[in-house]
Short mmCIF file of N, CA and C in Angstrom, two decimals:
data_model
loop_
_atom_site.label_atom_id
_atom_site.label_comp_id
_atom_site.label_asym_id
_atom_site.label_seq_id
_atom_site.Cartn_x
_atom_site.Cartn_y
_atom_site.Cartn_z
N UNK A 240 0.84 -1.17 0.07
CA UNK A 240 -0.07 -0.01 0.01
C UNK A 240 0.91 1.28 -0.01
N UNK A 241 0.51 2.37 -0.90
CA UNK A 241 1.39 3.50 -0.92
C UNK A 241 0.56 4.48 -0.37
N UNK A 242 1.39 5.53 0.20
CA UNK A 242 0.71 6.80 0.86
C UNK A 242 0.78 7.82 -0.14
N UNK A 243 -0.35 8.61 -0.18
CA UNK A 243 -0.31 9.81 -1.20
C UNK A 243 0.74 10.73 -0.60
N UNK A 244 1.29 11.40 -1.63
CA UNK A 244 2.28 12.44 -1.45
C UNK A 244 1.94 13.61 -2.15
N UNK A 245 2.59 14.68 -1.83
CA UNK A 245 2.39 16.10 -2.30
C UNK A 245 2.88 16.04 -3.81
N UNK A 246 3.85 15.23 -4.04
CA UNK A 246 4.60 15.32 -5.39
C UNK A 246 3.84 14.43 -6.38
N UNK A 247 3.70 15.05 -7.69
CA UNK A 247 3.07 14.18 -8.65
C UNK A 247 3.88 13.01 -9.12
N UNK A 248 3.22 11.79 -9.28
CA UNK A 248 3.86 10.65 -9.67
C UNK A 248 4.22 10.80 -11.21
N UNK A 249 5.33 10.21 -11.52
CA UNK A 249 5.85 10.24 -12.88
C UNK A 249 5.39 8.84 -13.63
N UNK A 250 4.92 8.93 -14.92
CA UNK A 250 4.61 7.56 -15.58
C UNK A 250 5.79 7.12 -16.10
N UNK A 251 6.03 5.81 -15.81
CA UNK A 251 7.24 5.09 -16.10
C UNK A 251 7.19 4.55 -17.67
N UNK A 252 6.14 4.71 -18.07
CA UNK A 252 5.90 4.12 -19.42
C UNK A 252 6.43 5.21 -20.64
N UNK A 253 6.66 6.40 -20.20
CA UNK A 253 7.08 7.53 -21.20
C UNK A 253 8.41 7.39 -21.79
N UNK A 254 9.30 7.83 -21.10
CA UNK A 254 10.65 7.93 -21.67
C UNK A 254 11.67 7.23 -20.68
N UNK A 255 12.92 7.33 -21.31
CA UNK A 255 13.86 6.76 -20.36
C UNK A 255 14.25 7.62 -19.08
N UNK A 256 14.73 6.86 -18.18
CA UNK A 256 15.07 7.62 -16.86
C UNK A 256 13.73 8.04 -16.28
N UNK A 257 12.61 7.48 -16.53
CA UNK A 257 11.37 7.83 -15.91
C UNK A 257 10.96 9.30 -16.01
N UNK A 258 11.31 9.87 -17.03
CA UNK A 258 11.01 11.28 -17.33
C UNK A 258 9.54 11.41 -17.69
N UNK A 259 9.06 12.58 -17.39
CA UNK A 259 7.64 12.91 -17.88
C UNK A 259 7.53 13.28 -19.33
N UNK A 260 8.63 13.41 -19.90
CA UNK A 260 8.60 13.84 -21.34
C UNK A 260 8.60 12.56 -22.31
N UNK A 261 7.91 12.58 -23.46
CA UNK A 261 7.95 11.49 -24.31
C UNK A 261 9.42 11.10 -24.62
N UNK A 262 9.55 9.84 -25.00
CA UNK A 262 10.77 9.32 -25.53
C UNK A 262 11.40 10.05 -26.54
N UNK A 263 10.55 10.51 -27.64
CA UNK A 263 11.02 11.07 -28.82
C UNK A 263 11.84 12.35 -28.48
N UNK A 264 11.28 13.22 -27.58
CA UNK A 264 11.96 14.42 -27.16
C UNK A 264 13.29 14.15 -26.47
N UNK A 265 13.46 13.06 -25.65
CA UNK A 265 14.69 12.78 -25.04
C UNK A 265 15.76 12.31 -26.20
N UNK A 266 15.11 11.58 -27.21
CA UNK A 266 16.05 11.02 -28.18
C UNK A 266 16.48 12.26 -29.00
N UNK A 267 15.64 13.33 -29.28
CA UNK A 267 15.95 14.54 -30.01
C UNK A 267 17.19 15.29 -29.26
N UNK A 268 17.12 15.31 -28.11
CA UNK A 268 18.25 16.01 -27.34
C UNK A 268 19.56 15.23 -27.45
N UNK A 269 19.40 13.84 -27.60
CA UNK A 269 20.65 13.08 -27.60
C UNK A 269 21.26 12.96 -28.89
N UNK A 270 20.37 13.33 -30.03
CA UNK A 270 20.92 13.23 -31.39
C UNK A 270 21.37 14.48 -31.97
N UNK A 271 22.68 14.70 -32.30
CA UNK A 271 23.11 15.88 -32.79
C UNK A 271 22.33 16.22 -34.09
N UNK A 272 21.88 17.51 -34.27
CA UNK A 272 21.29 17.93 -35.55
C UNK A 272 22.31 18.31 -36.57
N UNK A 273 23.48 18.81 -36.10
CA UNK A 273 24.45 19.30 -37.04
C UNK A 273 25.23 18.27 -37.50
N UNK A 274 25.35 18.11 -38.99
CA UNK A 274 26.22 16.89 -39.27
C UNK A 274 27.63 16.93 -39.01
N UNK A 275 28.08 18.26 -38.80
CA UNK A 275 29.43 18.48 -38.37
C UNK A 275 29.81 18.20 -36.95
N UNK A 276 28.77 17.96 -36.22
CA UNK A 276 28.68 17.93 -34.63
C UNK A 276 29.58 16.81 -34.29
N UNK A 277 30.40 17.03 -33.28
CA UNK A 277 31.23 15.80 -32.85
C UNK A 277 30.22 14.95 -31.97
N UNK A 278 30.43 13.55 -32.10
CA UNK A 278 29.50 12.55 -31.46
C UNK A 278 29.61 12.75 -29.94
N UNK A 279 28.34 12.90 -29.47
CA UNK A 279 28.16 13.07 -28.05
C UNK A 279 28.17 14.35 -27.57
N UNK A 280 28.24 15.38 -28.26
CA UNK A 280 28.10 16.76 -27.98
C UNK A 280 26.70 17.16 -28.55
N UNK A 281 25.98 18.29 -27.85
CA UNK A 281 24.72 18.81 -28.34
C UNK A 281 25.12 19.74 -29.42
N UNK A 282 24.13 20.28 -30.24
CA UNK A 282 24.41 21.19 -31.27
C UNK A 282 24.85 22.51 -30.91
N UNK A 283 24.47 22.90 -29.57
CA UNK A 283 25.05 24.28 -29.23
C UNK A 283 26.28 24.22 -28.40
N UNK A 284 26.88 23.16 -28.16
CA UNK A 284 28.15 23.07 -27.36
C UNK A 284 29.27 23.67 -28.08
N UNK A 285 30.24 24.11 -27.35
CA UNK A 285 31.46 24.85 -27.86
C UNK A 285 32.19 23.94 -28.76
N UNK A 286 32.30 22.49 -28.35
CA UNK A 286 32.94 21.65 -29.20
C UNK A 286 32.44 21.56 -30.62
N UNK A 287 31.04 21.51 -30.70
CA UNK A 287 30.36 21.39 -32.00
C UNK A 287 30.63 22.59 -32.77
N UNK A 288 30.72 23.84 -32.12
CA UNK A 288 30.92 25.07 -32.94
C UNK A 288 32.28 25.10 -33.42
N UNK A 289 33.25 24.67 -32.51
CA UNK A 289 34.73 24.49 -33.06
C UNK A 289 34.72 23.56 -34.23
N UNK A 290 34.06 22.51 -34.16
CA UNK A 290 34.18 21.42 -35.19
C UNK A 290 33.46 22.14 -36.52
N UNK A 291 32.43 22.87 -36.38
CA UNK A 291 31.89 23.60 -37.69
C UNK A 291 32.92 24.56 -38.15
N UNK A 292 33.50 25.25 -37.18
CA UNK A 292 34.53 26.40 -37.77
C UNK A 292 35.60 25.72 -38.55
N UNK A 293 36.21 24.45 -37.99
CA UNK A 293 37.17 23.85 -38.74
C UNK A 293 36.71 23.53 -40.12
N UNK A 294 35.48 22.99 -40.18
CA UNK A 294 34.96 22.63 -41.56
C UNK A 294 34.78 23.68 -42.38
N UNK A 295 34.39 24.95 -41.91
CA UNK A 295 34.20 26.23 -42.59
C UNK A 295 35.63 26.75 -43.10
N UNK A 296 36.60 26.49 -42.31
CA UNK A 296 37.91 27.08 -42.69
C UNK A 296 38.61 26.36 -43.79
N UNK A 297 38.20 25.16 -44.10
CA UNK A 297 38.81 24.30 -45.11
C UNK A 297 38.52 24.84 -46.53
N UNK A 298 39.71 24.98 -47.19
CA UNK A 298 39.46 25.40 -48.61
C UNK A 298 39.17 24.27 -49.44
N UNK A 299 38.27 24.41 -50.37
CA UNK A 299 37.99 23.26 -51.35
C UNK A 299 39.20 22.96 -52.32
N UNK A 300 39.17 21.74 -52.70
CA UNK A 300 40.26 21.33 -53.65
C UNK A 300 40.02 21.98 -54.93
N UNK A 301 41.25 22.60 -55.41
CA UNK A 301 41.10 23.21 -56.72
C UNK A 301 41.27 22.18 -57.86
N UNK A 302 40.42 22.30 -58.85
CA UNK A 302 40.51 21.32 -59.92
C UNK A 302 41.47 21.81 -60.94
N UNK A 303 42.34 20.84 -61.38
CA UNK A 303 43.29 21.34 -62.36
C UNK A 303 42.47 21.43 -63.81
N UNK A 304 43.25 21.98 -64.76
CA UNK A 304 42.64 21.81 -66.09
C UNK A 304 42.44 20.42 -66.63
N UNK A 305 43.40 19.43 -66.25
CA UNK A 305 43.12 18.12 -66.66
C UNK A 305 41.91 17.58 -65.93
N UNK A 306 41.69 17.85 -64.71
CA UNK A 306 40.43 17.38 -64.05
C UNK A 306 39.28 17.92 -64.68
N UNK A 307 39.24 19.28 -65.07
CA UNK A 307 38.04 19.75 -65.73
C UNK A 307 37.78 19.12 -67.14
N UNK A 308 38.92 18.82 -67.76
CA UNK A 308 38.79 18.17 -69.17
C UNK A 308 38.18 16.67 -69.00
N UNK A 309 38.57 16.02 -68.04
CA UNK A 309 38.05 14.77 -67.79
C UNK A 309 36.69 14.75 -67.34
N UNK A 310 36.35 15.74 -66.53
CA UNK A 310 34.97 15.92 -66.13
C UNK A 310 34.00 16.30 -67.31
N UNK A 311 34.52 17.08 -68.13
CA UNK A 311 33.74 17.65 -69.32
C UNK A 311 33.43 16.54 -70.30
N UNK A 312 34.54 15.54 -70.46
CA UNK A 312 34.38 14.55 -71.35
C UNK A 312 33.38 13.41 -70.76
N UNK A 313 33.47 13.31 -69.51
CA UNK A 313 32.51 12.30 -68.88
C UNK A 313 31.06 12.92 -68.94
N UNK A 314 30.91 14.11 -68.79
CA UNK A 314 29.64 14.74 -68.92
C UNK A 314 29.13 14.73 -70.10
N UNK A 315 29.95 14.98 -71.14
CA UNK A 315 29.46 14.84 -72.59
C UNK A 315 29.17 13.49 -73.03
N UNK A 316 29.95 12.52 -72.54
CA UNK A 316 29.46 11.13 -72.88
C UNK A 316 28.15 10.71 -72.23
N UNK A 317 27.98 11.04 -70.93
CA UNK A 317 26.72 10.78 -70.34
C UNK A 317 25.68 11.43 -70.96
N UNK A 318 25.71 12.74 -71.34
CA UNK A 318 24.63 13.44 -72.15
C UNK A 318 24.41 12.88 -73.36
N UNK A 319 25.39 12.34 -74.03
CA UNK A 319 25.15 11.79 -75.47
C UNK A 319 24.39 10.37 -75.23
N UNK A 320 24.73 9.62 -74.24
CA UNK A 320 24.23 8.36 -73.93
C UNK A 320 22.76 8.48 -73.53
N UNK A 321 22.48 9.41 -72.78
CA UNK A 321 21.00 9.78 -72.27
C UNK A 321 20.32 10.33 -73.43
N UNK A 322 20.75 11.10 -74.40
CA UNK A 322 20.09 11.59 -75.48
C UNK A 322 19.77 10.36 -76.47
N UNK A 323 20.61 9.35 -76.45
CA UNK A 323 20.38 8.20 -77.24
C UNK A 323 19.19 7.35 -76.75
N UNK A 324 19.26 7.24 -75.43
CA UNK A 324 18.09 6.44 -74.75
C UNK A 324 16.75 7.31 -75.13
N UNK A 325 16.83 8.60 -75.03
CA UNK A 325 15.53 9.27 -75.26
C UNK A 325 15.06 9.16 -76.56
N UNK A 326 15.87 9.43 -77.50
CA UNK A 326 15.60 9.15 -78.97
C UNK A 326 14.99 7.95 -79.38
N UNK A 327 15.80 6.76 -78.80
CA UNK A 327 15.24 5.40 -79.07
C UNK A 327 13.83 5.18 -78.60
N UNK A 328 13.68 5.64 -77.35
CA UNK A 328 12.22 5.51 -76.71
C UNK A 328 11.19 6.27 -77.52
N UNK A 329 11.56 7.51 -78.05
CA UNK A 329 10.60 8.38 -78.83
C UNK A 329 10.39 7.59 -80.06
N UNK A 330 11.37 7.08 -80.68
CA UNK A 330 11.26 6.26 -81.95
C UNK A 330 10.33 5.03 -81.77
N UNK A 331 10.44 4.29 -80.64
CA UNK A 331 9.63 3.30 -80.46
C UNK A 331 8.09 3.54 -80.03
N UNK A 332 8.03 4.73 -79.37
CA UNK A 332 6.65 5.22 -79.14
C UNK A 332 5.95 5.53 -80.34
N UNK A 333 6.63 6.06 -81.51
CA UNK A 333 6.17 6.59 -82.70
C UNK A 333 5.71 5.20 -83.44
N UNK A 334 6.58 4.37 -83.47
CA UNK A 334 6.28 2.97 -84.05
C UNK A 334 5.12 2.31 -83.53
N UNK A 335 5.14 2.39 -82.28
CA UNK A 335 3.87 1.83 -81.49
C UNK A 335 2.72 2.53 -81.88
N UNK A 336 2.65 3.72 -81.99
CA UNK A 336 1.37 4.47 -82.47
C UNK A 336 0.94 4.17 -83.89
N UNK A 337 2.07 4.00 -84.77
CA UNK A 337 1.90 3.56 -86.20
C UNK A 337 1.14 2.19 -86.17
N UNK A 338 1.62 1.25 -85.41
CA UNK A 338 1.09 0.02 -85.56
C UNK A 338 -0.20 -0.07 -84.88
N UNK A 339 -0.57 0.76 -83.83
CA UNK A 339 -1.95 0.80 -83.45
C UNK A 339 -2.96 1.31 -84.43
N UNK A 340 -2.35 2.34 -85.17
CA UNK A 340 -3.23 2.87 -86.22
C UNK A 340 -3.53 1.90 -87.38
N UNK A 341 -2.51 1.13 -87.79
CA UNK A 341 -2.81 0.08 -88.70
C UNK A 341 -3.73 -1.08 -88.21
N UNK A 342 -3.67 -1.36 -86.98
CA UNK A 342 -4.56 -2.33 -86.33
C UNK A 342 -6.09 -1.83 -86.49
N UNK A 343 -6.16 -0.50 -86.12
CA UNK A 343 -7.57 0.16 -86.38
C UNK A 343 -8.02 0.04 -87.76
N UNK A 344 -7.11 0.31 -88.71
CA UNK A 344 -7.44 0.18 -90.10
C UNK A 344 -7.90 -1.19 -90.47
N UNK A 345 -7.15 -2.24 -90.02
CA UNK A 345 -7.56 -3.60 -90.31
C UNK A 345 -8.85 -3.90 -89.77
N UNK A 346 -9.20 -3.57 -88.56
CA UNK A 346 -10.42 -3.85 -87.85
C UNK A 346 -11.63 -3.08 -88.65
N UNK A 347 -11.31 -1.83 -89.12
CA UNK A 347 -12.39 -1.07 -89.87
C UNK A 347 -12.65 -1.77 -91.13
N UNK A 348 -11.59 -2.31 -91.89
CA UNK A 348 -11.81 -3.00 -93.04
C UNK A 348 -12.51 -4.35 -92.83
N UNK A 349 -12.32 -5.10 -91.78
CA UNK A 349 -13.02 -6.26 -91.51
C UNK A 349 -14.54 -5.94 -91.21
N UNK A 350 -14.74 -4.94 -90.45
CA UNK A 350 -16.11 -4.41 -90.18
C UNK A 350 -16.95 -3.98 -91.39
N UNK A 351 -16.22 -3.35 -92.32
CA UNK A 351 -16.76 -3.06 -93.60
C UNK A 351 -16.97 -4.19 -94.56
N UNK A 352 -16.47 -5.33 -94.21
CA UNK A 352 -16.68 -6.54 -95.03
C UNK A 352 -17.84 -7.43 -94.32
N UNK A 353 -18.34 -6.79 -93.11
CA UNK A 353 -19.38 -7.56 -92.49
C UNK A 353 -18.94 -8.50 -91.23
N UNK A 354 -17.72 -8.49 -90.86
CA UNK A 354 -17.35 -9.25 -89.85
C UNK A 354 -17.68 -8.64 -88.55
N UNK A 355 -17.81 -9.30 -87.38
CA UNK A 355 -18.04 -8.82 -86.26
C UNK A 355 -16.74 -8.62 -85.50
N UNK A 356 -16.50 -7.37 -85.32
CA UNK A 356 -15.06 -7.04 -84.59
C UNK A 356 -14.82 -7.40 -83.32
N UNK A 357 -16.12 -7.51 -82.52
CA UNK A 357 -15.85 -8.01 -81.13
C UNK A 357 -15.48 -9.53 -81.22
N UNK A 358 -16.14 -10.24 -82.10
CA UNK A 358 -15.76 -11.69 -82.16
C UNK A 358 -14.35 -11.85 -82.58
N UNK A 359 -13.96 -10.99 -83.53
CA UNK A 359 -12.51 -10.99 -83.96
C UNK A 359 -11.42 -10.78 -82.98
N UNK A 360 -11.88 -9.70 -81.96
CA UNK A 360 -10.95 -9.49 -80.93
C UNK A 360 -10.92 -10.61 -79.96
N UNK A 361 -11.92 -11.22 -79.77
CA UNK A 361 -12.07 -12.37 -78.83
C UNK A 361 -11.24 -13.54 -79.48
N UNK A 362 -11.38 -13.68 -80.89
CA UNK A 362 -10.50 -14.89 -81.34
C UNK A 362 -9.02 -14.57 -81.37
N UNK A 363 -8.68 -13.26 -81.53
CA UNK A 363 -7.32 -12.88 -81.31
C UNK A 363 -6.75 -13.13 -79.91
N UNK A 364 -7.58 -12.80 -79.00
CA UNK A 364 -7.07 -13.13 -77.57
C UNK A 364 -7.02 -14.50 -77.29
N UNK A 365 -7.86 -15.33 -77.77
CA UNK A 365 -7.87 -16.78 -77.52
C UNK A 365 -6.59 -17.22 -78.17
N UNK A 366 -6.21 -16.83 -79.43
CA UNK A 366 -5.05 -17.45 -80.20
C UNK A 366 -3.77 -17.15 -79.37
N UNK A 367 -3.87 -15.93 -78.68
CA UNK A 367 -2.61 -15.68 -77.83
C UNK A 367 -2.40 -16.71 -76.57
N UNK A 368 -3.39 -17.11 -76.08
CA UNK A 368 -3.40 -17.89 -74.91
C UNK A 368 -2.92 -19.48 -75.21
N UNK A 369 -2.53 -20.12 -74.09
CA UNK A 369 -2.14 -21.47 -74.16
C UNK A 369 -3.53 -22.41 -74.55
N UNK A 370 -3.30 -23.31 -75.45
CA UNK A 370 -4.51 -24.00 -75.86
C UNK A 370 -4.97 -24.92 -74.66
N UNK A 371 -4.18 -25.44 -73.81
CA UNK A 371 -4.70 -26.24 -72.74
C UNK A 371 -5.44 -25.35 -71.68
N UNK A 372 -5.04 -24.17 -71.52
CA UNK A 372 -5.82 -23.24 -70.67
C UNK A 372 -7.28 -22.88 -71.36
N UNK A 373 -7.23 -22.79 -72.62
CA UNK A 373 -8.54 -22.38 -73.24
C UNK A 373 -9.38 -23.55 -73.15
N UNK A 374 -8.84 -24.82 -73.36
CA UNK A 374 -9.77 -25.99 -73.35
C UNK A 374 -10.22 -26.26 -71.93
N UNK A 375 -9.37 -25.95 -70.87
CA UNK A 375 -9.89 -26.10 -69.49
C UNK A 375 -11.05 -25.21 -69.12
N UNK A 376 -10.85 -23.87 -69.66
CA UNK A 376 -11.80 -22.91 -69.48
C UNK A 376 -13.15 -23.14 -70.12
N UNK A 377 -13.13 -23.71 -71.33
CA UNK A 377 -14.14 -24.13 -72.08
C UNK A 377 -14.96 -25.21 -71.47
N UNK A 378 -14.30 -26.35 -70.91
CA UNK A 378 -14.83 -27.42 -70.20
C UNK A 378 -15.53 -26.94 -69.01
N UNK A 379 -15.04 -26.12 -68.17
CA UNK A 379 -15.63 -25.64 -67.03
C UNK A 379 -16.96 -24.84 -67.42
N UNK A 380 -16.77 -24.08 -68.38
CA UNK A 380 -17.95 -23.24 -68.76
C UNK A 380 -19.08 -24.21 -69.34
N UNK A 381 -18.82 -25.25 -70.06
CA UNK A 381 -19.84 -26.28 -70.43
C UNK A 381 -20.45 -26.95 -69.23
N UNK A 382 -19.57 -27.37 -68.37
CA UNK A 382 -20.16 -27.89 -67.17
C UNK A 382 -21.09 -27.09 -66.52
N UNK A 383 -20.86 -25.88 -66.27
CA UNK A 383 -21.73 -24.79 -65.62
C UNK A 383 -22.99 -24.62 -66.41
N UNK A 384 -22.84 -24.60 -67.70
CA UNK A 384 -24.05 -24.51 -68.55
C UNK A 384 -24.98 -25.66 -68.39
N UNK A 385 -24.40 -26.89 -68.33
CA UNK A 385 -25.23 -28.14 -68.11
C UNK A 385 -25.93 -28.03 -66.74
N UNK A 386 -25.23 -27.61 -65.66
CA UNK A 386 -25.81 -27.62 -64.27
C UNK A 386 -26.86 -26.58 -64.29
N UNK A 387 -26.83 -25.55 -64.98
CA UNK A 387 -27.91 -24.42 -65.08
C UNK A 387 -28.99 -24.79 -66.18
N UNK A 388 -28.82 -25.93 -66.88
CA UNK A 388 -29.74 -26.20 -67.78
C UNK A 388 -29.82 -25.36 -69.03
N UNK A 389 -28.80 -24.86 -69.46
CA UNK A 389 -28.66 -23.92 -70.57
C UNK A 389 -28.23 -24.65 -71.85
#
């Protein structure tokens, strides 16, 4: 049995060390937000400010003309390769559209000669499938028709 006290009780389920603050708040304090921050120091510490100052005082490496030439050649090669991929994809898309237009013309011609285009599309779809799968589906359909008296 516990006796009531004047002090509020802390919830032990919230954060580490029985704090009344959520665990995420405690974790945010422990994790440095500054990428240049030394491990174990808070973002506002003097050690983290000194580490940031050291990073800021570094001079970037200067590229030599040879480095720039190599970089330029690599970028040009990558740009050329990228351009080739884009152009090939565009050509294929144009060919795909041409083929779709030709298929529409064939269906329009078949319809003009009196054929049912819906049945033609169904036949084309059946011809694409495995004959065993088609036979199995037709057998099941026939069995269902017999069961329903159709």
